XYZ file of C-alpha atoms in Angstrom:
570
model
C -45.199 45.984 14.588
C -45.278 43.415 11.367
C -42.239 45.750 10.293
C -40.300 45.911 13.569
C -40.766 41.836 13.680
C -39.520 41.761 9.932
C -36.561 44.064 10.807
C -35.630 41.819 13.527
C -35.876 38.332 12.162
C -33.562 39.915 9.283
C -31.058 41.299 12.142
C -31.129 38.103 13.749
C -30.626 36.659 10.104
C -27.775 38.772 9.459
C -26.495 37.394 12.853
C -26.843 34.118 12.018
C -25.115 33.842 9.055
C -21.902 36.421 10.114
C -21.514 33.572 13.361
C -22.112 30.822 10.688
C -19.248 32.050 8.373
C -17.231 32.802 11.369
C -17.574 29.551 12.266
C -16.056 28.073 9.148
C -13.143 30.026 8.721
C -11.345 27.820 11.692
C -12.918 25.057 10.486
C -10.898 25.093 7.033
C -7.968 26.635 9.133
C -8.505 22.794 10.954
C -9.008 21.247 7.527
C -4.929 22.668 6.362
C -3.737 22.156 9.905
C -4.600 18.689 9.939
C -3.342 18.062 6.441
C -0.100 19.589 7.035
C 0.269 17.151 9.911
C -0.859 13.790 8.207
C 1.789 14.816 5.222
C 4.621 15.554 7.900
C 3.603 12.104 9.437
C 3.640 10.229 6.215
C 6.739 11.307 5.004
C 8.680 10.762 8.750
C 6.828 6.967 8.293
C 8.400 6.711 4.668
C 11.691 7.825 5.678
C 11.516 5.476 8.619
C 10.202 2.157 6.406
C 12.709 2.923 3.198
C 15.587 3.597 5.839
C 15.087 0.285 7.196
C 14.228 -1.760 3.822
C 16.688 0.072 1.772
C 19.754 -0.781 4.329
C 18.386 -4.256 5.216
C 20.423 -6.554 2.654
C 23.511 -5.018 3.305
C 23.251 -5.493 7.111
C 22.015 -8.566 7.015
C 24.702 -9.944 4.393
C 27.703 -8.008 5.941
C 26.974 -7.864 9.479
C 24.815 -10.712 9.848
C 26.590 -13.248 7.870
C 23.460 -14.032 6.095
C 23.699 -15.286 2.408
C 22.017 -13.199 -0.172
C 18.664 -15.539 -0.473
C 17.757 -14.993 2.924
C 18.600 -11.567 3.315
C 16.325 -11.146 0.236
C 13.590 -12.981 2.104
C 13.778 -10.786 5.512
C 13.236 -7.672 3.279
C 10.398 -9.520 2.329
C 9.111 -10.706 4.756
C 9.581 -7.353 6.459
C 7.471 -5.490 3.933
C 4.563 -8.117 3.972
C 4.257 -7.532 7.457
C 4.286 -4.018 6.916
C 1.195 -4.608 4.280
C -1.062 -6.269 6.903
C -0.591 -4.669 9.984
C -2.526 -2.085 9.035
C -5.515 -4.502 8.424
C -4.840 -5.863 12.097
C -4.411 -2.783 13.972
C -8.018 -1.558 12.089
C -9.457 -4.677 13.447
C -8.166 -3.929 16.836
C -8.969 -0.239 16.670
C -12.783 -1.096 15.630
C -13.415 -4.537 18.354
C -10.903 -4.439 21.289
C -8.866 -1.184 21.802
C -9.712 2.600 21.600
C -8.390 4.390 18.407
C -6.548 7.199 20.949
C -5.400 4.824 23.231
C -4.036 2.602 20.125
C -2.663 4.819 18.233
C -0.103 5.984 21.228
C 0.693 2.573 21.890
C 1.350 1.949 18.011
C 3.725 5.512 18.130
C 5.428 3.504 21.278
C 6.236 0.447 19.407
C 7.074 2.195 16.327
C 10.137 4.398 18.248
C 10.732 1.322 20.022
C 11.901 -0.609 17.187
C 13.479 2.114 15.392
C 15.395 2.477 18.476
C 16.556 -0.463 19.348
C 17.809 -0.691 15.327
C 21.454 1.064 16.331
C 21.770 -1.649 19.716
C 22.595 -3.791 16.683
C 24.227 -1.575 14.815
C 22.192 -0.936 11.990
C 22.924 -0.515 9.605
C 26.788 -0.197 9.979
C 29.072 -2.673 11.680
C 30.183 -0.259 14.379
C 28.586 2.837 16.144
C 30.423 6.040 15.829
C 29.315 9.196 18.554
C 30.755 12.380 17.465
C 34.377 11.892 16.621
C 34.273 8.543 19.608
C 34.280 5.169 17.777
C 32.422 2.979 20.018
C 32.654 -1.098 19.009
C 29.752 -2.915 19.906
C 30.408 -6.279 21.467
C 26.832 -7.742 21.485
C 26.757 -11.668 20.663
C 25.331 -12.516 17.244
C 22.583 -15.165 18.533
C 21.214 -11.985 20.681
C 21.720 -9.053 17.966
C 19.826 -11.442 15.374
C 17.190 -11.745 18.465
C 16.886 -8.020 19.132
C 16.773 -7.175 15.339
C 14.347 -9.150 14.698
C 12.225 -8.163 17.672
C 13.377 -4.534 16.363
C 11.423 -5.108 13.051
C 8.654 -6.392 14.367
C 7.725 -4.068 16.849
C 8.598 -1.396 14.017
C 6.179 -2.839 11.719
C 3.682 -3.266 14.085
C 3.985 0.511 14.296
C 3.560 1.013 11.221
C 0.570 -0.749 10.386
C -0.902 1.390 13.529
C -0.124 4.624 11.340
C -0.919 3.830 8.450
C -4.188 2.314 9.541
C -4.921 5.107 12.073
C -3.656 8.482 11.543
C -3.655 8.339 7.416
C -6.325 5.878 6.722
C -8.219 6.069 3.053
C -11.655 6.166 4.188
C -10.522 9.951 5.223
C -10.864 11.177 2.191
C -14.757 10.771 1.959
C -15.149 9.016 -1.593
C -18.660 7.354 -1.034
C -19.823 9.612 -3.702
C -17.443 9.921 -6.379
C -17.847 8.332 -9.892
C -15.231 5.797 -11.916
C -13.375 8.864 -13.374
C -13.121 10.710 -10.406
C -12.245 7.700 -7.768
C -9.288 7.276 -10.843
C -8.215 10.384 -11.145
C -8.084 10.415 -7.516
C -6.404 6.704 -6.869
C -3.437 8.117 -9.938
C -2.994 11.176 -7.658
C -2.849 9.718 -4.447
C -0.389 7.169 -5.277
C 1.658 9.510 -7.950
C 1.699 11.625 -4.508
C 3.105 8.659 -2.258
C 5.589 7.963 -4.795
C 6.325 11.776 -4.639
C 6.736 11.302 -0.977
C 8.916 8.000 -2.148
C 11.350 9.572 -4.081
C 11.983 12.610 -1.552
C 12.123 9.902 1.068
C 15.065 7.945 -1.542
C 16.835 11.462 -2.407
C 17.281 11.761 0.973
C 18.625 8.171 2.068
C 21.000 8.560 -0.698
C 22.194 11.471 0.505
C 22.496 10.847 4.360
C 24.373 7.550 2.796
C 26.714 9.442 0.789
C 27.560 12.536 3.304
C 26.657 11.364 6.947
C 26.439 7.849 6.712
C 27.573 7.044 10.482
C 24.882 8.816 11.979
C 22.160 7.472 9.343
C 21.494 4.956 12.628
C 20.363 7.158 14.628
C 18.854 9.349 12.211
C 15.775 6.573 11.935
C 14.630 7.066 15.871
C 14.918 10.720 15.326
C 12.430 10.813 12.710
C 10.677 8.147 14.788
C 10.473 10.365 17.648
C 9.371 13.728 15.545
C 6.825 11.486 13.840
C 5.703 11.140 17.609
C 5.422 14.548 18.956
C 3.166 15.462 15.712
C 0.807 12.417 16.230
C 0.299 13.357 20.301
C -0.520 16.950 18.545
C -3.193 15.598 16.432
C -4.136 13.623 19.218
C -4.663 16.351 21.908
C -6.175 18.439 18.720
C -8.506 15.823 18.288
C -7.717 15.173 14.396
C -7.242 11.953 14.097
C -10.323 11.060 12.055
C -12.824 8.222 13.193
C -14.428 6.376 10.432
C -18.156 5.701 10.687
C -19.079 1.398 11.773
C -18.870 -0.523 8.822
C -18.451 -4.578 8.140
C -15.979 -6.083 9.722
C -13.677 -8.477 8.600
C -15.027 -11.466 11.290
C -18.361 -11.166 9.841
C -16.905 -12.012 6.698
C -14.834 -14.932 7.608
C -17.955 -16.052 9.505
C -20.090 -15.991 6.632
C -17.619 -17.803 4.442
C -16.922 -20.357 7.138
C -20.450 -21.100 7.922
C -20.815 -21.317 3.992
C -18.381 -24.237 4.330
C -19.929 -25.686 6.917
C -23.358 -25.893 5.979
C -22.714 -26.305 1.966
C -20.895 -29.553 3.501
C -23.613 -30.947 5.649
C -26.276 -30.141 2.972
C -24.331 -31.909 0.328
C -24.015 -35.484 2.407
C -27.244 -35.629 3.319
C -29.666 -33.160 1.925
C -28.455 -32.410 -1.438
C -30.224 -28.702 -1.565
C -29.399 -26.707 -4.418
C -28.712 -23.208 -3.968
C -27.672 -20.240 -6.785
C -24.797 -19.270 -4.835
C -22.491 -21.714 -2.144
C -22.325 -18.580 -0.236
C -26.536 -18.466 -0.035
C -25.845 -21.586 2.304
C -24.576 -18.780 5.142
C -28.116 -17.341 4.934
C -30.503 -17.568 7.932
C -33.241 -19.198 5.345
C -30.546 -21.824 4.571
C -29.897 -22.663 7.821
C -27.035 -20.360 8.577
C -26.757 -17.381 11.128
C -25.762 -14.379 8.848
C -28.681 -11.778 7.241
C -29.556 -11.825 3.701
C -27.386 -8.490 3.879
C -24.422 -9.966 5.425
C -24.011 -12.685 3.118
C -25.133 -10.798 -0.597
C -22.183 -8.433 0.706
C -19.450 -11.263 0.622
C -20.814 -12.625 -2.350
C -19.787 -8.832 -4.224
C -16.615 -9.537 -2.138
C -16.022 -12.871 -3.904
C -16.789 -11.832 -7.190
C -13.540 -9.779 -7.089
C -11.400 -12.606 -5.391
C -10.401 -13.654 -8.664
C -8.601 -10.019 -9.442
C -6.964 -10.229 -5.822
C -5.714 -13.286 -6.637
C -4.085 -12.299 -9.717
C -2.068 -9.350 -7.915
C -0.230 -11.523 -5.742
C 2.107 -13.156 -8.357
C 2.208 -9.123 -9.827
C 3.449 -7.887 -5.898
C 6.668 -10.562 -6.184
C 7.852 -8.706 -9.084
C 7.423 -5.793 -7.218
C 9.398 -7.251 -4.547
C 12.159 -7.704 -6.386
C 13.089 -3.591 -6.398
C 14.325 -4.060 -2.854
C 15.751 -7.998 -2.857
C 16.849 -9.251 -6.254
C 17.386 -6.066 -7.686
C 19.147 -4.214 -4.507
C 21.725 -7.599 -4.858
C 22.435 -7.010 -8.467
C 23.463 -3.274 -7.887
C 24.996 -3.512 -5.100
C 27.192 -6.360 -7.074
C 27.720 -3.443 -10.070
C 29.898 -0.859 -10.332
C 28.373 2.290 -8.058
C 31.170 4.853 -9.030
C 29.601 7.854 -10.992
C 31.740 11.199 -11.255
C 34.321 10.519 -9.212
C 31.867 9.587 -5.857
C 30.609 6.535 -4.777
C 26.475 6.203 -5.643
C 24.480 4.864 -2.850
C 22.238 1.599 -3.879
C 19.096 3.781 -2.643
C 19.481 6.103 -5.605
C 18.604 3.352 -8.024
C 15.073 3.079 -6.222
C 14.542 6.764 -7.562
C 14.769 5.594 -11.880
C 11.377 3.319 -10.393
C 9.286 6.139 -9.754
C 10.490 8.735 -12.167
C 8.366 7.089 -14.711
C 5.035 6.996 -12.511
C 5.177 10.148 -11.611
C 5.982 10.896 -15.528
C 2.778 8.878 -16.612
C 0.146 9.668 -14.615
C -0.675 13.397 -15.844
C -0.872 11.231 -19.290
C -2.721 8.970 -17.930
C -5.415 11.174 -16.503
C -5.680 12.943 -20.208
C -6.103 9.367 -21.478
C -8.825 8.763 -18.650
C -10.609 11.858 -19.542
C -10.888 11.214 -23.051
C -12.354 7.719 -22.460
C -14.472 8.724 -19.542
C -16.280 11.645 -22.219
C -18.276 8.868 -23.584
C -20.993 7.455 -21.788
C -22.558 5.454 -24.058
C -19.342 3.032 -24.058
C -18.332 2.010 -20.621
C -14.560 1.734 -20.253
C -12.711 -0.353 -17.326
C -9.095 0.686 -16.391
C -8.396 -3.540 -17.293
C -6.643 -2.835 -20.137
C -4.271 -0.590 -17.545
C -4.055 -3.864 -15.135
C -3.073 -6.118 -18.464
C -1.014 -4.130 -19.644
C 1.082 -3.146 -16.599
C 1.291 -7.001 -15.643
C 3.069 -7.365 -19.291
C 5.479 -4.375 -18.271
C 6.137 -6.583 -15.164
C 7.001 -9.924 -16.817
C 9.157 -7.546 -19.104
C 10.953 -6.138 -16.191
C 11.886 -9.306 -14.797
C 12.962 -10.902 -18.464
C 14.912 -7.789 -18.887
C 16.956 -8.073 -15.518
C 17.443 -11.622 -16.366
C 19.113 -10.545 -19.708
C 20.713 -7.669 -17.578
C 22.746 -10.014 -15.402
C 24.445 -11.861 -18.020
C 25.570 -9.152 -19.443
C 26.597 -7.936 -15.942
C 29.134 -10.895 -15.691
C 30.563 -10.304 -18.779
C 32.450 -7.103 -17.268
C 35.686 -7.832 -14.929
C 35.637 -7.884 -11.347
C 36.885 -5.182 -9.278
C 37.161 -4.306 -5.884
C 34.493 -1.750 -4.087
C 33.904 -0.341 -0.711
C 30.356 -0.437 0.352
C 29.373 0.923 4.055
C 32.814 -0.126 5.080
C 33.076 -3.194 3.368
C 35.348 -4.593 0.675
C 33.261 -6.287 -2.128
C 34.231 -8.034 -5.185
C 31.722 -6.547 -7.817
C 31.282 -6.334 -11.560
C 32.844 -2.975 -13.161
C 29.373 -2.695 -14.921
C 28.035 0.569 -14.338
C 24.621 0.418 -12.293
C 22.931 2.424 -14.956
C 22.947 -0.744 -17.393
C 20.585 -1.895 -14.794
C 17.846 1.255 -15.567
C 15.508 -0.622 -18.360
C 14.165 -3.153 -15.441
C 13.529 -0.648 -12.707
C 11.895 1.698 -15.444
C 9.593 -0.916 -16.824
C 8.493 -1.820 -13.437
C 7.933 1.976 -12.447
C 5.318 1.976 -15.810
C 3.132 -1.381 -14.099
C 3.257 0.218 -10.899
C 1.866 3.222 -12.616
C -0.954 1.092 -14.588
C -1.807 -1.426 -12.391
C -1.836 -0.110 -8.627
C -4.252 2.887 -9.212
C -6.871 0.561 -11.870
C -6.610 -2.396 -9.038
C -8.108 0.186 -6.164
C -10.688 1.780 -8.124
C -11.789 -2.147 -9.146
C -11.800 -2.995 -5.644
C -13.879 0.142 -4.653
C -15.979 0.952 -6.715
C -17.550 -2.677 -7.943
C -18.245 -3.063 -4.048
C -21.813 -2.079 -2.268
C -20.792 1.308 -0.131
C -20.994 -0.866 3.436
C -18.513 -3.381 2.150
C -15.866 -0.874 0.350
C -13.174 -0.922 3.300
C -13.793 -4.901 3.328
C -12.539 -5.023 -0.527
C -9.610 -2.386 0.052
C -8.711 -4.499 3.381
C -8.409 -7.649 1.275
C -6.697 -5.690 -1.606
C -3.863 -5.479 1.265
C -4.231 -9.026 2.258
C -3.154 -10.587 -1.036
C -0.456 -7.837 -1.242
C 1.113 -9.137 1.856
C 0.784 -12.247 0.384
C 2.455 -11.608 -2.542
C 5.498 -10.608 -0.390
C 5.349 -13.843 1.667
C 5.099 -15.523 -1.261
C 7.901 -14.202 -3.163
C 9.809 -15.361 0.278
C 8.622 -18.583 -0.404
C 9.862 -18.401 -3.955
C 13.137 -17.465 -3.555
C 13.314 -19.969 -0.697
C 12.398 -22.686 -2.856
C 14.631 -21.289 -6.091
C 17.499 -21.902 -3.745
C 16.903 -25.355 -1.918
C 15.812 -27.043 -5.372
C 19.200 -25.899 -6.946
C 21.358 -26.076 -4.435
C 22.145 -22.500 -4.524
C 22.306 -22.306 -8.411
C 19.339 -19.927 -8.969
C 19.868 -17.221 -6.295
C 23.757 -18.035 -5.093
C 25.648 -15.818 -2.466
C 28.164 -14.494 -5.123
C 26.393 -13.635 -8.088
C 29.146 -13.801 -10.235
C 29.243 -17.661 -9.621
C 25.816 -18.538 -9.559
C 22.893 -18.649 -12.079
C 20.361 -15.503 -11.101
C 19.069 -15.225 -14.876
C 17.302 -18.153 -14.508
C 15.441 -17.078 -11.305
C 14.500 -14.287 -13.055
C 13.084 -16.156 -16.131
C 11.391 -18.802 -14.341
C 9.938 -15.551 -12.502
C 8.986 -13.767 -16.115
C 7.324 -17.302 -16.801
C 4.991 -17.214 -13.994
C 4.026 -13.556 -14.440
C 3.703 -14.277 -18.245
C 1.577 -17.108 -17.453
C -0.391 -14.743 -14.423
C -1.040 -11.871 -17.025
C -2.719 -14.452 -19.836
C -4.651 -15.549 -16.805
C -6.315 -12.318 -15.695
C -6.844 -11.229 -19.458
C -8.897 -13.956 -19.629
C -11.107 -13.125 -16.961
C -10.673 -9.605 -17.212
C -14.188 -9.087 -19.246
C -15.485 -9.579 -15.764
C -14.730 -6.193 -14.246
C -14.802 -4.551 -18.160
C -17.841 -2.010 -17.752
C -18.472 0.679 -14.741
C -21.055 2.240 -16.280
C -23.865 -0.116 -16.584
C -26.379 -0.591 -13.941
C -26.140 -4.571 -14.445
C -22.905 -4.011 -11.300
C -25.915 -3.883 -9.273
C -24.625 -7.360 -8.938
C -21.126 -6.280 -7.578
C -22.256 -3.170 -6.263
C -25.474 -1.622 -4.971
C -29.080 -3.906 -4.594
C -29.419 -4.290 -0.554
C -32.281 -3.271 0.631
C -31.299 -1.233 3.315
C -28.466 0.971 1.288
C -31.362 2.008 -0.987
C -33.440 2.999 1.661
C -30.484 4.929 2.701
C -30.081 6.422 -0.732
C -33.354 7.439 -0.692
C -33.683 8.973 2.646
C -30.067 10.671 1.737
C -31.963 12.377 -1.755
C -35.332 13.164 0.426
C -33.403 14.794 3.025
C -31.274 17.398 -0.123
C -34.440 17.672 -1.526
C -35.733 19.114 1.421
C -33.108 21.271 2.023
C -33.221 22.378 -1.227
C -36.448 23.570 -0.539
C -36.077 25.603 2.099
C -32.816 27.032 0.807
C -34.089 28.308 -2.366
C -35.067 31.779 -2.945
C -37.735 31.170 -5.668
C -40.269 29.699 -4.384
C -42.574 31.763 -1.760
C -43.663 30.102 1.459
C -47.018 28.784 0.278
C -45.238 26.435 -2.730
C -42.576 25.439 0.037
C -45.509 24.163 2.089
């Protein structure tokens, strides 16, 4: 009988583990089905957002009447809005509205926009259907009021995918080290600009062959982008991140902070190690010790955010200063006409060049741990390549109006453009493909890993705060470059006006921005030693939660192995 029960435990066993290993084979089919789908759905977004930003200027200048500053400054403005949706729409997804239920109305106002894009006829003058040329008669006060309702709604939509369908905290990085979270940061964003330069290639092409129809190419994608979200949808794959802190509870601990620092200070006078402590319950605030030592590892890295928002105007100045000066340059290359977009595509060829360097570099450095090394260096040094950029662009359009002016045909219109060819323009675009390479990747691992586990999606929400800032406040910039010289500094006609010198005074601030983060940068410097503690791990209840985490393998350990007999399990 002992043998017929030992027989049978070890059929039902066998059993088991066949319906256990059955069971994971459409599991990892799942896993590849549902990355298949969030690529398709990031690229149809990418081709979507670039189609827009990379056609904006021209619209707005030519069709629009706009003068080049603020046609600069809607592309802006566009793509900071773009950067914080996403932070919104997570806030909504988490507090007031249903992540299904969002995400369809986010799909809804993304084709909406993207829709209502040709009413106005972007980004051509007219509309042509098939071989029927169809002249839209719509008043310019209501085209500027349904474009601009166009591009909100579309960013709106946008911040609901990126937030929703292909949000970071997928990817499970809890427990990954420094080296790994930056190899992993260099090949997620050397894939994006992958993505980027297909997305480019493609623009350019569209522009070049089918140009008429590019208009309603953008709701197309829109709409396919659509039909594969509904399928992850009703597949259920659209992955739900575990409750975490909220961006309220930090406000509200900083504002009570405020509040109570202030009325301790008139009449009290008690002294506290941190302002923040002032939040605490003990203080005479209404936030847990846990709420408020978690904003205080927020704050700590303020200082780096704040630094990146000078770094995202240079950025900026791909699609807005830099789209204006090659659009204003000779585009004729081999006896065809090359579409501004292309020029996008010399800013990523060097990213996607570096980082395979970069991660030898990182693995050599990493092999020590005895040192601890800090990607800093990477954020110095690719704020440097920035201020470079922009002094080199500044140098680049003088000697852009040395060349004679000559006549070109862009999208149907006539321009009066230098006959410098738009390759003289490459040394700025490559220089700022090398600090988008450095910093972006160092600046995310920085803002995950020196944070405690609960607070991680706070920092990397932030992170995108002060990057939407730095668009607005390149807006603001350029907005202010214009008024306080009349039009000098960022003039309509480039050929007439002074643009060098917006670019210098820009080089200045980013010179003077780079100095400034060196000098703090010993702050962040080592990842290694247990001193973070500080910026990263020391609540009470995450190290009960480590601890229960390592029981719990332990145990399973246990009963997994095949060494030990029952009686040393026990």
């Amino acid at each position: 009988m002992p043998a017929a029960d030992t027989q049978e435990k070890g059929f039902m066993n066998h059993m088991a583990d066949k319906e256990q290993r059955a069971g994971k084979e459409p599991e990892g089919e799942k896993k590849l089905h549902e990355a298949v789908c969030v690529l398709l759905v990031e690229l149809c977004e990418r081709f979507t957002f670039f189609g827009i930003v990379c056609n904006m200027i021209l619209f707005c200048t030519a069709r629009l009447g706009y003068p080049s500053h603020q046609a600069a400054m809607v592309n802006m403005c566009f793509v900071g809005t773009s950067t914080l949706t996403p932070v919104l729409v997570g806030w909504l997804a988490e507090y007031l509205v249903g992540r299904t239920k969002l995400v369809c109305i986010c799909m809804l106002l993304h084709f909406l926009g993207t829709a209502l894009l040709p009413v106005v006829s972007f980004p051509f003058e007219d509309v042509h259907i098939d071989r029927r040329h169809v002249l839209l008669t719509l008043p310019k006060r209501e085209q500027k009021i349904v474009f601009y309702f166009a591009l909100l709604t579309a960013s709106l939509g946008i911040g609901g995918i990126r937030a929703l369908v292909c949000p970071l905290s997928a990817y499970s990085l809890e427990d990954y080290g420094p080296k790994d979270l930056l190899s992993f940061f260099n090949w997620f964003h050397w894939l994006i600009n992958l993505n980027s330069a297909v997305v480019f290639v493609s623009i350019s092409y569209i522009q070049q062959s089918v140009a008429r129809n590019l208009g309603f190419l953008i709701p197309f994608v829109s709409g396919l982008m659509a039909m594969i979200t509904i399928h992850m949808v009703r597949g259920e794959m659209i992955y739900k991140p575990k409750a975490d802190s909220s961006l309220l509870t930090t406000f509200g601990v900083i504002f009570s902070a405020l509040k109570t620092c202030c009325v301790r200070q008139r009449y009290l006078g008690t002294a506290v190690p941190s302002w923040l402590d002032h939040a605490k319950e003990h203080h005479g605030g209404h936030y847990s010790e846990t709420q408020v030592e978690g904003t205080k590892s927020l704050a700590r890295l303020f200082p780096l955010f704040t630094f990146q928002i000078l770094y995202r105007t240079c950025i900026m100045q791909i699609p807005s200063a830099y789209y204006l000066q090659t659009m204003n340059s000779n585009l004729h290359f081999g006896g065809f006409v090359l579409p501004v977009a292309a020029m996008n595509v010399i800013s990523i060829v060097p990213l996607l060049i570096l980082v395979p360097i970069l991660e030898c570099i990182n693995s050599w450095l990493f092999s020590s741990k005895d040192t601890g090394h800090s990607p800093t260096i990477y954020i110095v040094v690719g704020q440097l390549s920035a201020a470079l950029s922009v002094v080199a662009a500044g140098f680049c359009e003088m000697h852009r109006k040395r060349f004679p002016q000559v006549e070109q045909t862009l999208s149907e219109e006539l321009l009066l453009v230098s006959s410098m060819p738009c390759f003289h323009l490459a040394p700025q675009y490559i220089l700022l493909g090398v600090a988008e390479a450095l910093v972006t990747p160092s600046c995310s691992l920085l803002s995950f890993w020196l944070m405690p586990e609960r607070m991680r999606g706070i920092s990397m929400h932030f992170l995108a705060l002060f990057n939407g800032a730095g668009c607005f406040v390149g807006a603001l910039i350029v907005q202010t470059a214009h008024a306080g010289t009349q039009g000098s500094w960022f003039p309509h006609s480039l050929h007439e006006g002074k643009l060098e010198r917006f670019f210098f005074f820009l080089a200045s601030l980013m010179m003077v921005n780079t100095l400034g983060f060196w000098a703090i940068a010993h702050r962040y410097n080592n990842l290694h030693e247990d001193c973070t503690n500080g910026f990263r791990g020391g609540f009470p209840g995450e190290k009960l939660l480590k601890h229960a985490k390592a029981i719990k393998h332990y145990n399973s350990v246990l009963e997994s192995s095949p060494i030990l007999s029952p009686v040393e399990k026990t």
